mmCIF file of C-alpha atoms in Angstrom:
data_model
loop_
_atom_site.group_PDB
_atom_site.id
_atom_site.type_symbol
_atom_site.label_atom_id
_atom_site.label_comp_id
_atom_site.label_asym_id
_atom_site.label_seq_id
_atom_site.Cartn_x
_atom_site.Cartn_y
_atom_site.Cartn_z
ATOM 1 C CA MET Y 1 -37.792 -112.948 22.177
ATOM 2 C CA SER Y 2 -36.766 -110.642 24.997
ATOM 3 C CA ILE Y 3 -36.548 -106.963 24.139
ATOM 4 C CA THR Y 4 -33.744 -106.324 26.624
ATOM 5 C CA SER Y 5 -31.188 -106.609 23.848
ATOM 6 C CA LEU Y 6 -33.207 -104.109 21.817
ATOM 7 C CA LEU Y 7 -33.686 -101.447 24.482
ATOM 8 C CA PRO Y 8 -30.744 -99.058 24.975
ATOM 9 C CA GLY Y 9 -31.339 -98.648 28.711
ATOM 10 C CA ARG Y 10 -33.840 -98.909 31.534
ATOM 11 C CA LEU Y 11 -35.144 -95.364 31.106
ATOM 12 C CA GLY Y 12 -37.113 -94.216 28.086
ATOM 13 C CA PHE Y 13 -39.314 -91.240 27.272
ATOM 14 C CA GLY Y 14 -43.098 -91.583 27.040
ATOM 15 C CA THR Y 15 -44.332 -88.845 24.737
ATOM 16 C CA ALA Y 16 -48.061 -88.789 25.507
ATOM 17 C CA PRO Y 17 -47.697 -85.296 27.020
ATOM 18 C CA LEU Y 18 -46.370 -84.027 23.674
ATOM 19 C CA GLY Y 19 -49.862 -84.636 22.292
ATOM 20 C CA ASN Y 20 -51.103 -81.767 24.495
ATOM 21 C CA MET Y 21 -52.266 -84.010 27.308
ATOM 22 C CA PHE Y 22 -53.961 -81.880 29.993
ATOM 23 C CA ARG Y 23 -52.734 -78.602 28.443
ATOM 24 C CA ALA Y 24 -51.690 -76.917 25.216
ATOM 25 C CA ILE Y 25 -47.901 -77.150 24.997
ATOM 26 C CA PRO Y 26 -45.974 -74.730 22.762
ATOM 27 C CA ASP Y 27 -44.081 -76.388 19.930
ATOM 28 C CA ASP Y 28 -40.746 -75.032 21.132
ATOM 29 C CA GLU Y 29 -41.286 -76.450 24.618
ATOM 30 C CA ALA Y 30 -42.112 -79.859 23.178
ATOM 31 C CA ALA Y 31 -38.997 -79.800 20.992
ATOM 32 C CA ALA Y 32 -36.794 -78.671 23.870
ATOM 33 C CA THR Y 33 -38.077 -81.550 26.016
ATOM 34 C CA VAL Y 34 -37.151 -84.137 23.380
ATOM 35 C CA ASP Y 35 -33.761 -82.451 22.976
ATOM 36 C CA ALA Y 36 -33.253 -82.623 26.750
ATOM 37 C CA ALA Y 37 -34.055 -86.329 26.730
ATOM 38 C CA TRP Y 38 -31.489 -86.870 23.999
ATOM 39 C CA ASP Y 39 -28.872 -84.787 25.789
ATOM 40 C CA GLN Y 40 -29.469 -86.833 28.958
ATOM 41 C CA GLY Y 41 -28.691 -90.018 27.047
ATOM 42 C CA ILE Y 42 -32.216 -91.334 26.556
ATOM 43 C CA ARG Y 43 -32.498 -93.335 23.349
ATOM 44 C CA TYR Y 44 -35.896 -95.035 23.636
ATOM 45 C CA PHE Y 45 -38.945 -93.003 22.640
ATOM 46 C CA ASP Y 46 -42.555 -94.200 22.768
ATOM 47 C CA THR Y 47 -45.522 -92.512 21.119
ATOM 48 C CA ALA Y 48 -48.959 -93.261 19.604
ATOM 49 C CA PRO Y 49 -51.431 -91.880 17.066
ATOM 50 C CA PHE Y 50 -53.891 -91.466 19.954
ATOM 51 C CA TYR Y 51 -51.741 -88.832 21.630
ATOM 52 C CA GLY Y 52 -53.303 -85.632 20.361
ATOM 53 C CA ALA Y 53 -54.604 -87.270 17.147
ATOM 54 C CA GLY Y 54 -51.100 -87.603 15.741
ATOM 55 C CA LEU Y 55 -49.611 -84.488 17.359
ATOM 56 C CA SER Y 56 -47.150 -86.402 19.552
ATOM 57 C CA GLU Y 57 -45.879 -88.398 16.575
ATOM 58 C CA ILE Y 58 -45.474 -85.253 14.480
ATOM 59 C CA ARG Y 59 -43.555 -83.424 17.199
ATOM 60 C CA LEU Y 60 -41.368 -86.423 18.010
ATOM 61 C CA GLY Y 61 -40.628 -86.976 14.333
ATOM 62 C CA GLU Y 62 -39.568 -83.379 13.881
ATOM 63 C CA ALA Y 63 -37.358 -83.431 16.973
ATOM 64 C CA LEU Y 64 -35.619 -86.670 15.985
ATOM 65 C CA ALA Y 65 -35.356 -85.959 12.268
ATOM 66 C CA GLY Y 66 -31.723 -84.872 12.474
ATOM 67 C CA ARG Y 67 -30.630 -87.794 14.668
ATOM 68 C CA PRO Y 68 -29.044 -90.971 13.282
ATOM 69 C CA ARG Y 69 -31.878 -93.510 13.011
ATOM 70 C CA ASP Y 70 -29.686 -96.371 14.212
ATOM 71 C CA ALA Y 71 -28.934 -94.442 17.404
ATOM 72 C CA PHE Y 72 -32.397 -94.728 18.982
ATOM 73 C CA VAL Y 73 -35.302 -97.129 19.493
ATOM 74 C CA LEU Y 74 -38.793 -96.055 18.495
ATOM 75 C CA SER Y 75 -42.165 -97.516 19.377
ATOM 76 C CA THR Y 76 -45.677 -96.474 18.467
ATOM 77 C CA LYS Y 77 -49.117 -98.069 18.552
ATOM 78 C CA VAL Y 78 -51.989 -99.335 16.420
ATOM 79 C CA GLY Y 79 -55.715 -99.463 17.031
ATOM 80 C CA ARG Y 80 -56.687 -95.936 16.042
ATOM 81 C CA VAL Y 81 -56.657 -94.460 12.568
ATOM 82 C CA ILE Y 82 -56.407 -90.681 12.199
ATOM 83 C CA LEU Y 83 -58.558 -89.160 9.449
ATOM 84 C CA ASP Y 84 -58.347 -85.869 7.574
ATOM 85 C CA GLU Y 85 -61.860 -84.847 8.615
ATOM 86 C CA THR Y 86 -62.201 -83.000 11.905
ATOM 87 C CA GLU Y 87 -64.228 -83.212 15.100
ATOM 88 C CA ASP Y 88 -64.382 -81.514 18.491
ATOM 89 C CA PRO Y 89 -61.527 -83.075 20.532
ATOM 90 C CA ALA Y 90 -63.317 -82.294 23.793
ATOM 91 C CA ALA Y 91 -66.415 -84.244 22.712
ATOM 92 C CA ARG Y 92 -64.693 -87.554 21.962
ATOM 93 C CA ASP Y 93 -65.832 -90.671 23.771
ATOM 94 C CA LEU Y 94 -62.659 -91.890 25.450
ATOM 95 C CA GLY Y 95 -64.241 -94.077 28.097
ATOM 96 C CA GLU Y 96 -62.652 -93.333 31.459
ATOM 97 C CA LYS Y 97 -60.155 -90.964 29.805
ATOM 98 C CA GLY Y 98 -62.617 -88.284 28.738
ATOM 99 C CA GLY Y 99 -61.069 -84.938 27.817
ATOM 100 C CA LEU Y 100 -57.529 -86.285 28.026
ATOM 101 C CA PHE Y 101 -56.400 -84.763 24.719
ATOM 102 C CA GLU Y 102 -58.941 -82.004 24.273
ATOM 103 C CA HIS Y 103 -56.071 -79.660 23.355
ATOM 104 C CA GLY Y 104 -54.792 -81.973 20.623
ATOM 105 C CA ARG Y 105 -55.367 -81.862 16.888
ATOM 106 C CA PRO Y 106 -59.039 -81.906 15.782
ATOM 107 C CA ASN Y 107 -58.565 -84.764 13.329
ATOM 108 C CA LYS Y 108 -61.180 -87.469 13.733
ATOM 109 C CA MET Y 109 -59.979 -90.733 15.265
ATOM 110 C CA ILE Y 110 -61.608 -94.087 14.644
ATOM 111 C CA ASN Y 111 -60.999 -97.279 16.620
ATOM 112 C CA ASP Y 112 -60.030 -100.120 14.311
ATOM 113 C CA TYR Y 113 -57.924 -103.180 15.153
ATOM 114 C CA SER Y 114 -58.389 -104.985 11.855
ATOM 115 C CA ALA Y 115 -55.512 -106.179 9.708
ATOM 116 C CA ASP Y 116 -56.048 -103.491 7.077
ATOM 117 C CA ALA Y 117 -56.313 -100.713 9.653
ATOM 118 C CA THR Y 118 -53.161 -101.948 11.370
ATOM 119 C CA LEU Y 119 -51.167 -101.681 8.150
ATOM 120 C CA ARG Y 120 -52.633 -98.266 7.400
ATOM 121 C CA SER Y 121 -51.890 -97.065 10.925
ATOM 122 C CA ILE Y 122 -48.245 -98.115 10.616
ATOM 123 C CA GLU Y 123 -47.914 -96.404 7.255
ATOM 124 C CA ASP Y 124 -49.430 -93.190 8.625
ATOM 125 C CA SER Y 125 -47.201 -93.299 11.705
ATOM 126 C CA LEU Y 126 -44.090 -93.698 9.584
ATOM 127 C CA ARG Y 127 -45.061 -90.573 7.693
ATOM 128 C CA ARG Y 128 -45.810 -88.520 10.802
ATOM 129 C CA LEU Y 129 -42.621 -89.735 12.502
ATOM 130 C CA ARG Y 130 -40.540 -89.021 9.400
ATOM 131 C CA THR Y 131 -38.823 -92.379 9.578
ATOM 132 C CA ASP Y 132 -38.508 -95.497 7.462
ATOM 133 C CA ARG Y 133 -39.031 -98.063 10.206
ATOM 134 C CA LEU Y 134 -40.457 -98.811 13.631
ATOM 135 C CA ASP Y 135 -38.739 -100.969 16.215
ATOM 136 C CA ILE Y 136 -41.667 -101.919 18.466
ATOM 137 C CA VAL Y 137 -45.401 -101.707 17.773
ATOM 138 C CA TRP Y 138 -47.965 -101.945 20.573
ATOM 139 C CA VAL Y 139 -51.673 -102.759 20.167
ATOM 140 C CA HIS Y 140 -53.246 -99.873 22.028
ATOM 141 C CA ASP Y 141 -55.939 -99.799 24.707
ATOM 142 C CA VAL Y 142 -57.877 -103.043 24.114
ATOM 143 C CA ALA Y 143 -59.105 -102.852 27.685
ATOM 144 C CA GLN Y 144 -61.946 -101.945 30.014
ATOM 145 C CA ASP Y 145 -60.968 -98.338 30.578
ATOM 146 C CA PHE Y 146 -61.788 -97.460 26.971
ATOM 147 C CA TYR Y 147 -64.404 -100.033 25.981
ATOM 148 C CA GLY Y 148 -66.169 -100.911 29.229
ATOM 149 C CA ASP Y 149 -68.192 -104.117 28.992
ATOM 150 C CA ASP Y 150 -67.410 -104.313 25.261
ATOM 151 C CA TRP Y 151 -63.663 -104.648 25.777
ATOM 152 C CA LEU Y 152 -63.580 -108.345 24.945
ATOM 153 C CA ALA Y 153 -65.076 -107.627 21.521
ATOM 154 C CA ALA Y 154 -62.349 -105.050 20.882
ATOM 155 C CA TYR Y 155 -59.766 -107.532 22.107
ATOM 156 C CA GLU Y 156 -61.048 -110.279 19.810
ATOM 157 C CA SER Y 157 -60.912 -107.922 16.839
ATOM 158 C CA ALA Y 158 -57.288 -107.193 17.701
ATOM 159 C CA ARG Y 159 -56.457 -110.852 18.250
ATOM 160 C CA THR Y 160 -57.640 -111.837 14.779
ATOM 161 C CA GLY Y 161 -56.384 -108.640 13.125
ATOM 162 C CA ALA Y 162 -53.581 -106.586 14.623
ATOM 163 C CA PHE Y 163 -51.933 -109.420 16.570
ATOM 164 C CA ARG Y 164 -51.471 -111.586 13.507
ATOM 165 C CA VAL Y 165 -50.310 -108.749 11.287
ATOM 166 C CA LEU Y 166 -47.714 -107.631 13.803
ATOM 167 C CA GLN Y 167 -46.431 -111.139 14.364
ATOM 168 C CA ARG Y 168 -46.019 -111.542 10.611
ATOM 169 C CA LEU Y 169 -44.212 -108.204 10.319
ATOM 170 C CA ARG Y 170 -41.898 -109.221 13.147
ATOM 171 C CA ASP Y 171 -41.194 -112.601 11.595
ATOM 172 C CA GLU Y 172 -40.433 -110.873 8.288
ATOM 173 C CA GLY Y 173 -38.064 -108.457 10.024
ATOM 174 C CA VAL Y 174 -40.140 -105.369 9.223
ATOM 175 C CA ILE Y 175 -40.441 -104.614 12.947
ATOM 176 C CA LYS Y 176 -38.314 -106.012 15.751
ATOM 177 C CA ALA Y 177 -40.976 -106.681 18.378
ATOM 178 C CA TRP Y 178 -44.671 -106.299 19.151
ATOM 179 C CA GLY Y 179 -47.029 -106.498 22.082
ATOM 180 C CA LEU Y 180 -49.939 -104.774 23.821
ATOM 181 C CA GLY Y 181 -49.943 -101.308 25.341
ATOM 182 C CA VAL Y 182 -52.752 -101.026 27.909
ATOM 183 C CA ASN Y 183 -53.740 -99.644 31.298
ATOM 184 C CA ARG Y 184 -55.256 -102.869 32.652
ATOM 185 C CA VAL Y 185 -53.764 -106.276 33.465
ATOM 186 C CA GLU Y 186 -56.609 -108.482 32.215
ATOM 187 C CA PRO Y 187 -55.901 -108.177 28.453
ATOM 188 C CA LEU Y 188 -52.281 -109.082 29.124
ATOM 189 C CA GLU Y 189 -53.194 -112.101 31.220
ATOM 190 C CA LEU Y 190 -55.529 -113.218 28.443
ATOM 191 C CA THR Y 191 -52.772 -112.836 25.866
ATOM 192 C CA LEU Y 192 -50.309 -114.899 27.877
ATOM 193 C CA ASP Y 193 -52.828 -117.760 27.767
ATOM 194 C CA LEU Y 194 -52.938 -117.787 23.950
ATOM 195 C CA ASP Y 195 -51.189 -120.547 22.043
ATOM 196 C CA GLU Y 196 -50.600 -118.030 19.258
ATOM 197 C CA PRO Y 197 -49.790 -115.377 18.306
ATOM 198 C CA LYS Y 198 -47.138 -114.717 20.922
ATOM 199 C CA PRO Y 199 -46.032 -111.150 21.781
ATOM 200 C CA ASP Y 200 -42.497 -110.158 22.699
ATOM 201 C CA ALA Y 201 -43.364 -107.671 25.416
ATOM 202 C CA PHE Y 202 -46.076 -105.595 27.042
ATOM 203 C CA LEU Y 203 -46.369 -101.899 27.802
ATOM 204 C CA LEU Y 204 -48.362 -101.647 31.022
ATOM 205 C CA ALA Y 205 -49.259 -98.125 32.129
ATOM 206 C CA GLY Y 206 -50.171 -97.249 35.685
ATOM 207 C CA ARG Y 207 -50.554 -100.787 36.997
ATOM 208 C CA TYR Y 208 -47.108 -101.348 38.437
ATOM 209 C CA THR Y 209 -46.438 -98.298 40.546
ATOM 210 C CA LEU Y 210 -46.004 -97.481 44.217
ATOM 211 C CA LEU Y 211 -49.705 -96.617 44.318
ATOM 212 C CA ASP Y 212 -51.126 -99.545 42.367
ATOM 213 C CA HIS Y 213 -49.319 -102.870 41.996
ATOM 214 C CA ASN Y 214 -51.187 -105.617 43.868
ATOM 215 C CA ARG Y 215 -53.197 -106.857 40.890
ATOM 216 C CA ALA Y 216 -50.164 -107.089 38.605
ATOM 217 C CA LEU Y 217 -48.235 -109.015 41.239
ATOM 218 C CA GLN Y 218 -50.875 -111.721 41.583
ATOM 219 C CA ARG Y 219 -50.596 -113.397 38.190
ATOM 220 C CA LEU Y 220 -49.465 -111.130 35.373
ATOM 221 C CA LEU Y 221 -45.863 -110.424 36.293
ATOM 222 C CA PRO Y 222 -45.025 -113.982 37.418
ATOM 223 C CA ALA Y 223 -46.555 -115.375 34.213
ATOM 224 C CA ALA Y 224 -44.794 -112.808 32.031
ATOM 225 C CA GLU Y 225 -41.486 -113.631 33.658
ATOM 226 C CA ALA Y 226 -42.062 -117.363 33.186
ATOM 227 C CA GLN Y 227 -42.795 -116.870 29.484
ATOM 228 C CA SER Y 228 -39.960 -114.354 28.918
ATOM 229 C CA VAL Y 229 -42.417 -111.634 27.937
ATOM 230 C CA ASP Y 230 -40.829 -108.376 29.066
ATOM 231 C CA VAL Y 231 -42.845 -105.579 30.642
ATOM 232 C CA VAL Y 232 -42.213 -101.899 29.993
ATOM 233 C CA VAL Y 233 -43.705 -99.736 32.735
ATOM 234 C CA GLY Y 234 -45.667 -96.751 31.522
ATOM 235 C CA GLY Y 235 -46.809 -94.050 33.908
ATOM 236 C CA PRO Y 236 -44.449 -94.921 36.783
ATOM 237 C CA TYR Y 237 -45.549 -91.704 38.522
ATOM 238 C CA SER Y 238 -49.256 -92.654 38.303
ATOM 239 C CA SER Y 239 -50.207 -89.878 35.869
ATOM 240 C CA GLY Y 240 -48.072 -87.393 37.786
ATOM 241 C CA VAL Y 241 -49.398 -87.573 41.333
ATOM 242 C CA LEU Y 242 -46.147 -89.245 42.471
ATOM 243 C CA ALA Y 243 -44.116 -86.442 40.921
ATOM 244 C CA GLY Y 244 -45.814 -83.401 42.389
ATOM 245 C CA GLY Y 245 -48.848 -83.358 40.080
ATOM 246 C CA GLN Y 246 -52.549 -83.618 40.857
ATOM 247 C CA HIS Y 247 -53.606 -86.314 38.371
ATOM 248 C CA PHE Y 248 -54.136 -90.016 39.010
ATOM 249 C CA GLU Y 249 -55.475 -92.310 36.275
ATOM 250 C CA TYR Y 250 -55.466 -89.227 34.008
ATOM 251 C CA GLN Y 251 -58.076 -87.459 36.150
ATOM 252 C CA LYS Y 252 -57.959 -85.311 39.279
ATOM 253 C CA ALA Y 253 -56.607 -87.486 42.072
ATOM 254 C CA PRO Y 254 -59.157 -88.418 44.759
ATOM 255 C CA ALA Y 255 -58.535 -87.582 48.400
ATOM 256 C CA ALA Y 256 -57.618 -91.167 49.344
ATOM 257 C CA VAL Y 257 -54.866 -91.262 46.714
ATOM 258 C CA LEU Y 258 -53.497 -87.886 47.772
ATOM 259 C CA ALA Y 259 -53.435 -89.070 51.384
ATOM 260 C CA LYS Y 260 -51.426 -92.164 50.419
ATOM 261 C CA VAL Y 261 -49.009 -90.042 48.404
ATOM 262 C CA ASP Y 262 -48.524 -87.796 51.433
ATOM 263 C CA ARG Y 263 -47.584 -90.834 53.541
ATOM 264 C CA ILE Y 264 -45.048 -91.985 50.941
ATOM 265 C CA LYS Y 265 -43.645 -88.456 50.670
ATOM 266 C CA ALA Y 266 -43.234 -88.267 54.429
ATOM 267 C CA LEU Y 267 -41.164 -91.449 54.430
ATOM 268 C CA ALA Y 268 -39.130 -90.281 51.442
ATOM 269 C CA GLU Y 269 -38.343 -87.020 53.254
ATOM 270 C CA ARG Y 270 -37.405 -88.928 56.411
ATOM 271 C CA TYR Y 271 -34.839 -90.938 54.455
ATOM 272 C CA GLY Y 272 -33.707 -87.995 52.346
ATOM 273 C CA ILE Y 273 -34.699 -89.319 48.919
ATOM 274 C CA PRO Y 274 -36.780 -87.816 46.096
ATOM 275 C CA ILE Y 275 -40.192 -89.436 45.775
ATOM 276 C CA LYS Y 276 -39.475 -89.797 42.057
ATOM 277 C CA ALA Y 277 -36.541 -92.050 42.910
ATOM 278 C CA ALA Y 278 -38.767 -94.242 45.060
ATOM 279 C CA ALA Y 279 -41.437 -94.483 42.368
ATOM 280 C CA LEU Y 280 -39.108 -95.158 39.459
ATOM 281 C CA GLN Y 281 -36.865 -97.648 41.208
ATOM 282 C CA PHE Y 282 -39.819 -99.570 42.656
ATOM 283 C CA SER Y 283 -41.357 -100.022 39.197
ATOM 284 C CA LEU Y 284 -38.087 -101.401 37.860
ATOM 285 C CA ALA Y 285 -37.325 -103.757 40.743
ATOM 286 C CA HIS Y 286 -39.485 -106.638 39.521
ATOM 287 C CA PRO Y 287 -37.526 -109.106 37.341
ATOM 288 C CA ALA Y 288 -40.233 -108.939 34.652
ATOM 289 C CA THR Y 289 -39.947 -105.159 34.195
ATOM 290 C CA VAL Y 290 -37.206 -104.066 31.815
ATOM 291 C CA ALA Y 291 -37.755 -100.332 31.345
ATOM 292 C CA ALA Y 292 -39.863 -97.398 32.477
ATOM 293 C CA ILE Y 293 -41.019 -94.553 30.246
ATOM 294 C CA PRO Y 294 -42.143 -91.542 32.267
ATOM 295 C CA GLY Y 295 -43.553 -88.646 30.318
ATOM 296 C CA ALA Y 296 -42.590 -84.989 30.512
ATOM 297 C CA THR Y 297 -43.301 -81.673 28.845
ATOM 298 C CA ARG Y 298 -40.587 -79.584 30.470
ATOM 299 C CA PRO Y 299 -36.883 -80.146 29.807
ATOM 300 C CA SER Y 300 -35.963 -79.958 33.494
ATOM 301 C CA ARG Y 301 -38.098 -83.031 34.242
ATOM 302 C CA ILE Y 302 -35.823 -85.257 32.179
ATOM 303 C CA ALA Y 303 -32.781 -84.566 34.334
ATOM 304 C CA GLU Y 304 -34.911 -85.329 37.400
ATOM 305 C CA ASP Y 305 -35.833 -88.724 35.945
ATOM 306 C CA VAL Y 306 -32.225 -89.604 35.183
ATOM 307 C CA ALA Y 307 -31.180 -88.584 38.681
ATOM 308 C CA ALA Y 308 -34.067 -90.557 40.192
ATOM 309 C CA LEU Y 309 -32.926 -93.726 38.474
ATOM 310 C CA ASP Y 310 -29.425 -93.375 39.908
ATOM 311 C CA ALA Y 311 -30.334 -92.100 43.382
ATOM 312 C CA ASP Y 312 -29.152 -94.066 46.402
ATOM 313 C CA VAL Y 313 -32.246 -95.358 48.220
ATOM 314 C CA PRO Y 314 -31.497 -97.013 51.570
ATOM 315 C CA ALA Y 315 -32.902 -100.473 52.258
ATOM 316 C CA ALA Y 316 -34.501 -99.109 55.419
ATOM 317 C CA PHE Y 317 -36.821 -96.968 53.283
ATOM 318 C CA TRP Y 318 -38.300 -100.012 51.562
ATOM 319 C CA THR Y 319 -38.634 -101.755 54.919
ATOM 320 C CA ALA Y 320 -40.525 -98.755 56.248
ATOM 321 C CA LEU Y 321 -42.890 -98.801 53.267
ATOM 322 C CA ARG Y 322 -43.688 -102.449 53.977
ATOM 323 C CA GLU Y 323 -44.158 -101.870 57.693
ATOM 324 C CA GLU Y 324 -46.630 -99.070 57.021
ATOM 325 C CA GLY Y 325 -48.539 -101.188 54.504
ATOM 326 C CA LEU Y 326 -47.681 -98.877 51.603
ATOM 327 C CA ILE Y 327 -46.311 -101.642 49.367
ATOM 328 C CA ALA Y 328 -47.267 -105.296 49.093
ATOM 329 C CA GLU Y 329 -45.369 -107.831 51.176
ATOM 330 C CA ASN Y 330 -44.416 -109.791 48.062
ATOM 331 C CA ALA Y 331 -43.361 -106.785 45.964
ATOM 332 C CA PRO Y 332 -39.676 -106.969 44.967
ATOM 333 C CA VAL Y 333 -37.651 -103.933 45.992
ATOM 334 C CA PRO Y 334 -34.260 -102.715 44.768
ATOM 335 C CA THR Y 335 -31.198 -104.255 46.329
ATOM 336 C CA ALA Y 336 -27.830 -102.604 46.733
#
């Protein structure tokens, strides 16, 4: 199925930052950011146990507890189980994402994509989110950035465990849709080649942005479109570097990336548009992409995102990006 009928709009809220990503965020600031998203009309919220060892789910659940459950769409993820025992968050092995949630809860996290762990993860998420149901469930991070050369083993565990459980739950009407939530295109390409089980959608973070989109354009997005598997774009601002931050791929941005961002910014300034508008609208211009879920920890950022989605970007700007080699020749761009 397509999830376009399920999603309430093209802009959602990715709540990884609410898990104290990069910094310790006060509870009241986190709550105010969710409230701002609601007040701006956002009704799709995405989270995960991984974000601060359950902290993002807890904060999101508290902020949404007084809202009518039928009024919003909620997605979370499976693949990690949060335990009661504790560990040093800064010492966790997170592959290429080391230290990402060192300010999160100290609860120990274990990677487990088995059927039993998937059911337990969903049950735990429901409790933390203070809700009776989930709309979309993503299988989280079965990719190279977390598992290196062992990623195929993690993927196979998910294929025989989490994939089948989620498809059954969808078919039974317990959830409305399922898919994979990853930062690499290869697991998604592999999944599209499966005869079964078949996902409804993918959440792809960081791989279809102004800064990084060539690989996704080659095979993944055309194949997803052909199979009616929708793509939700996570990280449309490339971990923040396209929105005034200094992070790319969840780490300090290298000089080459910062130089490319400066070139895009210069063009955006020439045409009088916010760089956020360029980044967000580019990610949503491909026919396979159905929504984008930028993250935020400050209420003011939400209004910026809403404005970016609606900003008038002249066609000449996209032409200039192509002419300067800043976007691929075959990348779709917004049309008036």
